């Protein structure tokens, strides 16, 4: 099921355009048209319905206007197109993110319908997960299996995005069955817990990598908490790991070239200390130096003397 997308100018007044769009979208959710922020310019999406089925052929503006008319009963007086394109609803996920020295990230490893606008963030998160591991491998301190954790952590996240974007495609289908599911889904979204679950899924903030530690914070990305000296995210600009230590008793001696040690307190942090990987995910929580020393080599290799 392909969809056309493009930017163009229109002659129809904004109020009338909005009214037409709202009416059409009551039954066709794959249609939309609205201003993009540049004076007089509108972005439109409309079902492709057989237009230029060969992906190598771009849709013509005439075809685009025909699809607008067929779907909305008007072409909105569209003229002066800036660009025209198309996208599909294919979902594909590579089995392996790594083959030796070749590593895949972004759309090269997963594609899915653009529902919920998740693809770019998913790809950036891949890169964020991989970057520091690659740096560790290049610098020589990475543990032998560190690069393989990239696939273990990111593959399930992409699988979940593929699943939810595929489900969203079903919810915009015009057939009676999917429309009935959509109505039921809309009822469920009256529940706060359901809304929270879906929002955190689509925003990627519910991600918790499985590090084999049952503590609920471990594996999650720590949010931007307030510290005495400022905000946590400001301390992470170095791109290095970080031990945030509220006890003042811990040490990263032996790893100080890879791990920053910050002694500070936060009313928003309920654990004595937290070890963050460079991608912001929690690698350890606790207050015991022996336990910390046990965890540091897993992510940051051997101690240097
Ligand atoms: C209509 C639509 C709306 C979207 N909206 C959102 C949104 O709101 N939020 C969101 O997060 N995501 C959104 N996405 C998804 C997002 O656009 C993609 O997931 C993201 O652009 C993928 O980035 P990427 O760098 O992995 O791949 P790409 O953006 O495809 O970049 C790959 C680059 O590699 C280049 N390239 C390819 N082959 C070669 C080669 N052999 N040599 C050199 N260069 C090469 C290409 O020209 C391209 O520039 C949307 C997608 C669509 C289609």
CSV table of C-alpha atoms and ligand atoms in Angstrom, one decimal:
chain,number,residue,atom,x,y,z
A,1,UNK,CA,0.0,0.0,0.0
A,2,UNK,CA,1.9,3.1,-1.3
A,3,UNK,CA,1.3,6.7,-0.4
A,4,UNK,CA,2.3,9.8,-2.3
A,5,UNK,CA,3.8,12.8,-0.4
A,6,UNK,CA,4.9,16.2,-1.7
A,7,UNK,CA,5.0,19.9,-1.2
A,8,UNK,CA,3.2,22.4,-3.3
A,9,UNK,CA,1.3,25.7,-3.3
A,10,UNK,CA,-2.6,25.8,-3.3
A,11,UNK,CA,-5.2,28.4,-4.2
A,12,UNK,CA,-7.9,27.1,-1.9
A,13,UNK,CA,-8.3,29.3,1.2
A,14,UNK,CA,-7.0,27.8,4.5
A,15,UNK,CA,-10.4,27.5,6.2
A,16,UNK,CA,-12.0,25.7,3.3
A,17,UNK,CA,-9.0,23.5,2.9
A,18,UNK,CA,-9.1,22.5,6.6
A,19,UNK,CA,-12.8,21.7,6.4
A,20,UNK,CA,-12.3,19.5,3.3
A,21,UNK,CA,-9.4,17.7,5.0
A,22,UNK,CA,-11.4,17.0,8.2
A,23,UNK,CA,-14.3,15.6,6.2
A,24,UNK,CA,-12.1,13.3,4.1
A,25,UNK,CA,-10.1,12.1,7.1
A,26,UNK,CA,-13.3,10.9,8.7
A,27,UNK,CA,-13.0,7.8,6.4
A,28,UNK,CA,-9.5,8.1,4.8
A,29,UNK,CA,-6.8,8.5,7.4
A,30,UNK,CA,-4.0,8.1,4.8
A,31,UNK,CA,-4.9,11.6,3.5
A,32,UNK,CA,-3.7,14.9,4.8
A,33,UNK,CA,-2.8,18.4,3.7
A,34,UNK,CA,-1.5,21.3,5.7
A,35,UNK,CA,0.9,24.2,5.8
A,36,UNK,CA,4.6,23.4,6.3
A,37,UNK,CA,5.6,26.7,7.8
A,38,UNK,CA,7.0,28.4,4.7
A,39,UNK,CA,4.6,31.0,3.5
A,40,UNK,CA,2.1,29.5,1.0
A,41,UNK,CA,3.6,26.0,1.0
A,42,UNK,CA,1.6,22.9,1.8
A,43,UNK,CA,2.5,19.3,2.3
A,44,UNK,CA,0.0,16.7,1.1
A,45,UNK,CA,-0.2,12.9,1.5
A,46,UNK,CA,-2.6,10.9,-0.4
A,47,UNK,CA,-3.0,7.1,-1.3
A,48,UNK,CA,-1.0,6.3,-4.4
A,49,UNK,CA,-3.7,3.8,-5.6
A,50,UNK,CA,-1.7,2.4,-8.5
A,51,UNK,CA,0.2,5.5,-9.4
A,52,UNK,CA,3.7,4.8,-10.7
A,53,UNK,CA,3.8,1.3,-9.3
A,54,UNK,CA,7.4,1.0,-10.4
A,55,UNK,CA,9.3,2.4,-7.4
A,56,UNK,CA,12.1,3.7,-9.8
A,57,UNK,CA,9.6,6.1,-11.4
A,58,UNK,CA,8.7,9.3,-9.4
A,59,UNK,CA,5.0,10.3,-9.5
A,60,UNK,CA,4.2,13.2,-11.9
A,61,UNK,CA,2.5,16.3,-10.5
A,62,UNK,CA,-0.5,15.5,-12.8
A,63,UNK,CA,-0.8,12.1,-11.2
A,64,UNK,CA,-0.6,13.7,-7.7
A,65,UNK,CA,-3.4,16.1,-8.5
A,66,UNK,CA,-5.5,13.3,-9.9
A,67,UNK,CA,-5.1,11.4,-6.7
A,68,UNK,CA,-6.0,14.5,-4.6
A,69,UNK,CA,-9.2,14.9,-6.7
A,70,UNK,CA,-10.1,11.2,-6.6
A,71,UNK,CA,-9.6,11.1,-2.8
A,72,UNK,CA,-10.9,14.6,-1.7
A,73,UNK,CA,-13.1,15.6,-4.6
A,74,UNK,CA,-10.8,18.6,-5.3
A,75,UNK,CA,-7.2,19.2,-6.1
A,76,UNK,CA,-7.2,22.3,-3.8
A,77,UNK,CA,-5.9,24.4,-6.7
A,78,UNK,CA,-2.5,22.7,-6.2
A,79,UNK,CA,0.3,24.2,-8.3
A,80,UNK,CA,4.1,24.9,-8.3
A,81,UNK,CA,5.2,21.6,-6.7
A,82,UNK,CA,8.6,21.8,-4.8
A,83,UNK,CA,9.1,18.0,-4.6
A,84,UNK,CA,7.1,14.8,-5.0
A,85,UNK,CA,7.8,11.4,-3.6
A,86,UNK,CA,6.2,8.2,-2.3
A,87,UNK,CA,6.6,5.8,0.5
A,88,UNK,CA,5.5,2.2,1.2
A,89,UNK,CA,4.3,0.2,4.1
A,90,UNK,CA,6.9,-2.6,3.9
A,91,UNK,CA,8.4,-3.8,7.2
A,92,UNK,CA,11.8,-5.5,7.0
A,93,UNK,CA,14.3,-6.2,9.7
A,94,UNK,CA,17.8,-7.6,9.0
A,95,UNK,CA,18.6,-10.8,10.9
A,96,UNK,CA,22.1,-9.6,11.7
A,97,UNK,CA,23.2,-6.1,12.6
A,98,UNK,CA,26.8,-7.2,12.4
A,99,UNK,CA,28.8,-9.3,10.0
A,100,UNK,CA,32.4,-9.1,11.1
A,101,UNK,CA,33.6,-5.6,10.4
A,102,UNK,CA,30.4,-4.6,8.7
A,103,UNK,CA,27.8,-3.0,11.0
A,104,UNK,CA,24.3,-1.8,9.9
A,105,UNK,CA,22.3,1.1,11.4
A,106,UNK,CA,19.2,3.1,10.6
A,107,UNK,CA,17.0,2.4,7.6
A,108,UNK,CA,19.8,0.1,6.3
A,109,UNK,CA,18.8,-2.4,9.0
A,110,UNK,CA,15.1,-1.7,9.5
A,111,UNK,CA,12.3,-0.2,7.5
A,112,UNK,CA,8.7,0.2,8.4
A,113,UNK,CA,5.7,2.5,7.7
A,114,UNK,CA,6.3,6.1,8.9
A,115,UNK,CA,3.4,5.9,11.3
A,116,UNK,CA,4.2,7.7,14.6
A,117,UNK,CA,7.4,9.2,13.1
A,118,UNK,CA,9.7,6.7,14.7
A,119,UNK,CA,12.3,5.8,12.0
A,120,UNK,CA,14.8,8.6,12.4
A,121,UNK,CA,14.9,8.4,16.2
A,122,UNK,CA,15.3,4.6,15.9
A,123,UNK,CA,18.3,5.0,13.6
A,124,UNK,CA,19.8,7.7,15.8
A,125,UNK,CA,19.5,5.5,18.8
A,126,UNK,CA,21.2,2.7,16.9
A,127,UNK,CA,24.1,5.0,16.2
A,128,UNK,CA,24.2,6.2,19.8
A,129,UNK,CA,24.2,2.6,21.0
A,130,UNK,CA,27.0,1.6,18.6
A,131,UNK,CA,29.3,4.7,18.6
A,132,UNK,CA,30.9,4.3,22.0
A,133,UNK,CA,31.3,0.5,21.5
A,134,UNK,CA,33.1,1.1,18.1
A,135,UNK,CA,35.3,3.7,19.8
A,136,UNK,CA,36.2,1.2,22.5
A,137,UNK,CA,37.0,-1.4,19.9
A,138,UNK,CA,39.2,1.0,18.0
A,139,UNK,CA,40.9,2.3,21.1
A,140,UNK,CA,41.5,-1.3,22.2
A,141,UNK,CA,39.8,-1.3,25.6
A,142,UNK,CA,36.5,-2.9,24.5
A,143,UNK,CA,35.7,-6.3,26.0
A,144,UNK,CA,35.6,-9.1,23.4
A,145,UNK,CA,31.8,-9.3,23.2
A,146,UNK,CA,31.0,-5.6,23.5
A,147,UNK,CA,30.3,-5.1,19.8
A,148,UNK,CA,27.9,-8.0,19.8
A,149,UNK,CA,25.8,-6.4,22.5
A,150,UNK,CA,24.8,-3.9,19.7
A,151,UNK,CA,22.6,-6.5,18.0
A,152,UNK,CA,21.4,-8.0,21.2
A,153,UNK,CA,20.1,-4.6,22.5
A,154,UNK,CA,18.9,-3.0,19.3
A,155,UNK,CA,17.2,-5.8,17.4
A,156,UNK,CA,14.3,-6.3,19.9
A,157,UNK,CA,13.8,-2.5,19.9
A,158,UNK,CA,13.4,-2.4,16.1
A,159,UNK,CA,11.2,-5.5,16.1
A,160,UNK,CA,8.8,-3.6,18.5
A,161,UNK,CA,8.8,-0.5,16.3
A,162,UNK,CA,8.0,-2.6,13.2
A,163,UNK,CA,5.2,-4.3,15.1
A,164,UNK,CA,3.6,-1.1,16.4
A,165,UNK,CA,3.9,0.8,13.0
A,166,UNK,CA,2.4,-2.2,11.2
A,167,UNK,CA,-0.4,-2.2,13.7
A,168,UNK,CA,-1.0,1.5,13.1
A,169,UNK,CA,-1.2,0.8,9.4
A,170,UNK,CA,-4.0,-1.6,10.1
A,171,UNK,CA,-5.8,1.0,12.1
A,172,UNK,CA,-6.0,3.4,9.2
A,173,UNK,CA,-7.3,0.8,6.7
A,174,UNK,CA,-10.7,1.8,5.4
A,175,UNK,CA,-12.3,-1.8,5.5
A,176,UNK,CA,-15.0,-2.4,8.2
A,177,UNK,CA,-12.9,-4.8,10.2
A,178,UNK,CA,-9.9,-2.5,10.8
A,179,UNK,CA,-12.3,0.4,11.4
A,180,UNK,CA,-14.1,-1.6,14.1
A,181,UNK,CA,-10.7,-2.3,15.8
A,182,UNK,CA,-9.9,1.4,15.5
A,183,UNK,CA,-13.1,2.3,17.3
A,184,UNK,CA,-12.3,-0.2,20.1
A,185,UNK,CA,-8.7,1.1,20.3
A,186,UNK,CA,-10.0,4.6,20.6
A,187,UNK,CA,-12.2,3.5,23.6
A,188,UNK,CA,-9.1,1.9,25.2
A,189,UNK,CA,-7.2,5.1,24.8
A,190,UNK,CA,-9.5,6.7,27.3
A,191,UNK,CA,-7.5,4.9,30.0
A,192,UNK,CA,-4.5,6.9,31.2
A,193,UNK,CA,-2.4,3.7,31.6
A,194,UNK,CA,-3.0,2.7,28.0
A,195,UNK,CA,-2.1,6.2,26.7
A,196,UNK,CA,1.1,6.2,28.8
A,197,UNK,CA,2.1,2.8,27.5
A,198,UNK,CA,1.6,3.8,23.9
A,199,UNK,CA,3.2,7.2,24.2
A,200,UNK,CA,6.3,5.8,25.9
A,201,UNK,CA,6.6,3.1,23.3
A,202,UNK,CA,6.4,5.5,20.3
A,203,UNK,CA,8.7,8.0,22.0
A,204,UNK,CA,11.2,5.2,22.7
A,205,UNK,CA,11.5,6.2,26.4
A,206,UNK,CA,10.2,2.8,27.7
A,207,UNK,CA,13.3,1.0,26.3
A,208,UNK,CA,15.0,-1.2,28.8
A,209,UNK,CA,17.9,-3.3,27.6
A,210,UNK,CA,18.3,-6.7,29.3
A,211,UNK,CA,21.5,-6.6,31.3
A,212,UNK,CA,20.5,-9.5,33.5
A,213,UNK,CA,20.1,-7.2,36.5
A,214,UNK,CA,16.6,-7.2,38.0
A,215,UNK,CA,16.9,-3.6,39.4
A,216,UNK,CA,14.2,-1.6,37.5
A,217,UNK,CA,16.7,1.2,36.6
A,218,UNK,CA,19.3,-1.0,35.1
A,219,UNK,CA,19.1,-1.1,31.3
A,220,UNK,CA,17.0,2.1,31.1
A,221,UNK,CA,18.2,5.4,30.0
A,222,UNK,CA,18.3,7.8,33.0
A,223,UNK,CA,16.3,10.9,32.4
A,224,UNK,CA,17.8,14.4,32.8
A,225,UNK,CA,17.7,14.8,36.6
A,226,UNK,CA,18.7,18.0,38.4
A,227,UNK,CA,21.9,17.9,40.4
A,228,UNK,CA,23.4,20.5,42.7
A,229,UNK,CA,25.9,21.5,40.0
A,230,UNK,CA,23.3,21.6,37.1
A,231,UNK,CA,21.7,19.0,35.0
A,232,UNK,CA,22.8,15.4,34.3
A,233,UNK,CA,22.6,15.7,30.5
A,234,UNK,CA,25.1,18.6,30.6
A,235,UNK,CA,27.6,16.2,32.2
A,236,UNK,CA,27.2,13.7,29.5
A,237,UNK,CA,28.4,15.9,26.6
A,238,UNK,CA,31.9,14.4,26.9
A,239,UNK,CA,30.5,11.2,25.4
A,240,UNK,CA,32.2,9.2,28.2
A,241,UNK,CA,30.7,6.9,30.8
A,242,UNK,CA,29.7,8.5,34.1
A,243,UNK,CA,29.6,7.4,37.7
A,244,UNK,CA,27.1,9.6,39.5
A,245,UNK,CA,28.0,9.1,43.1
A,246,UNK,CA,25.8,10.4,45.9
A,247,UNK,CA,27.9,8.6,48.6
A,248,UNK,CA,31.3,10.2,47.9
A,249,UNK,CA,32.9,6.9,48.8
A,250,UNK,CA,33.2,5.2,45.4
A,251,UNK,CA,36.1,5.2,43.0
A,252,UNK,CA,36.7,4.5,39.3
A,253,UNK,CA,40.5,4.3,39.7
A,254,UNK,CA,41.8,2.2,36.8
A,255,UNK,CA,39.0,3.3,34.5
A,256,UNK,CA,39.3,7.1,34.9
A,257,UNK,CA,40.4,7.4,31.3
A,258,UNK,CA,37.0,6.0,30.2
A,259,UNK,CA,34.6,6.8,33.1
A,260,UNK,CA,34.0,10.3,34.6
A,261,UNK,CA,33.4,10.3,38.4
A,262,UNK,CA,30.9,12.9,39.6
A,263,UNK,CA,30.2,13.3,43.3
A,264,UNK,CA,26.9,15.1,43.6
A,265,UNK,CA,23.4,14.6,44.9
A,266,UNK,CA,19.9,14.8,43.4
A,267,UNK,CA,16.5,14.8,45.0
A,268,UNK,CA,15.3,12.9,41.9
A,269,UNK,CA,17.7,10.0,42.2
A,270,UNK,CA,16.6,7.3,44.7
A,271,UNK,CA,19.7,5.1,44.5
A,272,UNK,CA,23.1,5.9,46.2
A,273,UNK,CA,25.1,5.7,43.0
A,274,UNK,CA,24.5,5.0,39.3
A,275,UNK,CA,26.9,4.0,36.5
A,276,UNK,CA,25.9,5.3,33.1
A,277,UNK,CA,27.2,4.1,29.8
A,278,UNK,CA,28.0,6.8,27.3
A,279,UNK,CA,24.6,6.2,25.7
A,280,UNK,CA,23.0,7.2,29.0
A,281,UNK,CA,21.7,3.7,29.8
A,282,UNK,CA,22.2,2.6,33.4
A,283,UNK,CA,24.8,-0.2,33.7
A,284,UNK,CA,24.9,-0.5,37.5
A,285,UNK,CA,23.2,0.9,40.7
A,286,UNK,CA,24.4,0.5,44.2
A,287,UNK,CA,26.8,1.7,46.9
A,288,UNK,CA,29.3,-1.1,47.2
A,289,UNK,CA,32.8,-0.6,45.7
A,290,UNK,CA,33.3,-4.4,45.2
A,291,UNK,CA,30.0,-4.6,43.3
A,292,UNK,CA,31.0,-1.6,41.1
A,293,UNK,CA,34.4,-3.2,40.4
A,294,UNK,CA,32.7,-6.3,39.3
A,295,UNK,CA,30.5,-4.4,36.8
A,296,UNK,CA,33.0,-1.9,35.3
A,297,UNK,CA,35.0,-4.4,33.2
A,298,UNK,CA,31.9,-5.8,31.6
A,299,UNK,CA,31.4,-2.6,29.8
A,300,UNK,CA,34.7,-0.7,29.9
A,301,UNK,CA,37.3,-3.5,29.8
A,302,UNK,CA,40.3,-4.1,32.0
A,303,UNK,CA,41.5,-1.5,34.5
A,304,UNK,CA,44.7,0.3,33.6
A,305,UNK,CA,47.4,0.6,36.2
B,1,LIG,C1,6.9,10.3,4.8
B,1,LIG,C2,7.9,9.9,5.8
B,1,LIG,C3,7.8,10.6,7.1
B,1,LIG,C4,8.7,10.3,8.1
B,1,LIG,N1,8.6,11.0,9.3
B,1,LIG,C5,9.4,10.7,10.3
B,1,LIG,C6,9.3,11.4,11.5
B,1,LIG,O1,8.4,12.2,11.7
B,1,LIG,N2,10.1,11.0,12.5
B,1,LIG,C7,11.1,10.0,12.4
B,1,LIG,O2,11.8,9.8,13.4
B,1,LIG,N3,11.2,9.4,11.2
B,1,LIG,C8,10.4,9.7,10.2
B,1,LIG,N4,10.6,9.0,9.0
B,1,LIG,C9,11.6,8.0,8.8
B,1,LIG,C10,13.0,8.7,8.6
B,1,LIG,O3,12.9,9.6,7.5
B,1,LIG,C11,14.0,7.6,8.2
B,1,LIG,O4,13.9,6.5,9.2
B,1,LIG,C12,15.4,8.2,8.3
B,1,LIG,O5,15.5,9.2,7.4
B,1,LIG,C13,16.5,7.1,8.0
B,1,LIG,O6,17.7,7.7,8.1
B,1,LIG,P1,19.0,6.9,7.6
B,1,LIG,O7,20.2,7.9,7.8
B,1,LIG,O8,19.1,5.6,8.2
B,1,LIG,O9,18.7,6.6,6.1
B,1,LIG,P2,18.5,7.7,4.9
B,1,LIG,O10,17.9,8.9,5.3
B,1,LIG,O11,17.9,6.9,3.8
B,1,LIG,O12,20.0,8.0,4.5
B,1,LIG,C14,20.8,7.2,3.7
B,1,LIG,C15,21.7,8.0,2.9
B,1,LIG,O13,22.7,7.2,2.3
B,1,LIG,C16,22.8,7.6,0.9
B,1,LIG,N5,23.3,6.5,0.1
B,1,LIG,C17,22.6,5.4,-0.3
B,1,LIG,N6,23.4,4.6,-0.9
B,1,LIG,C18,24.6,5.1,-1.0
B,1,LIG,C19,25.9,4.7,-1.5
B,1,LIG,N7,26.0,3.6,-2.1
B,1,LIG,N8,26.9,5.6,-1.3
B,1,LIG,C20,26.8,6.7,-0.7
B,1,LIG,N9,25.6,7.2,-0.1
B,1,LIG,C21,24.6,6.3,-0.3
B,1,LIG,C22,21.4,8.1,0.5
B,1,LIG,O14,21.4,8.9,-0.6
B,1,LIG,C23,21.0,8.8,1.8
B,1,LIG,O15,21.4,10.1,1.8
B,1,LIG,C24,9.7,9.3,7.9
B,1,LIG,C25,9.8,8.6,6.7
B,1,LIG,C26,8.9,8.9,5.7
B,1,LIG,C27,9.0,8.2,4.4
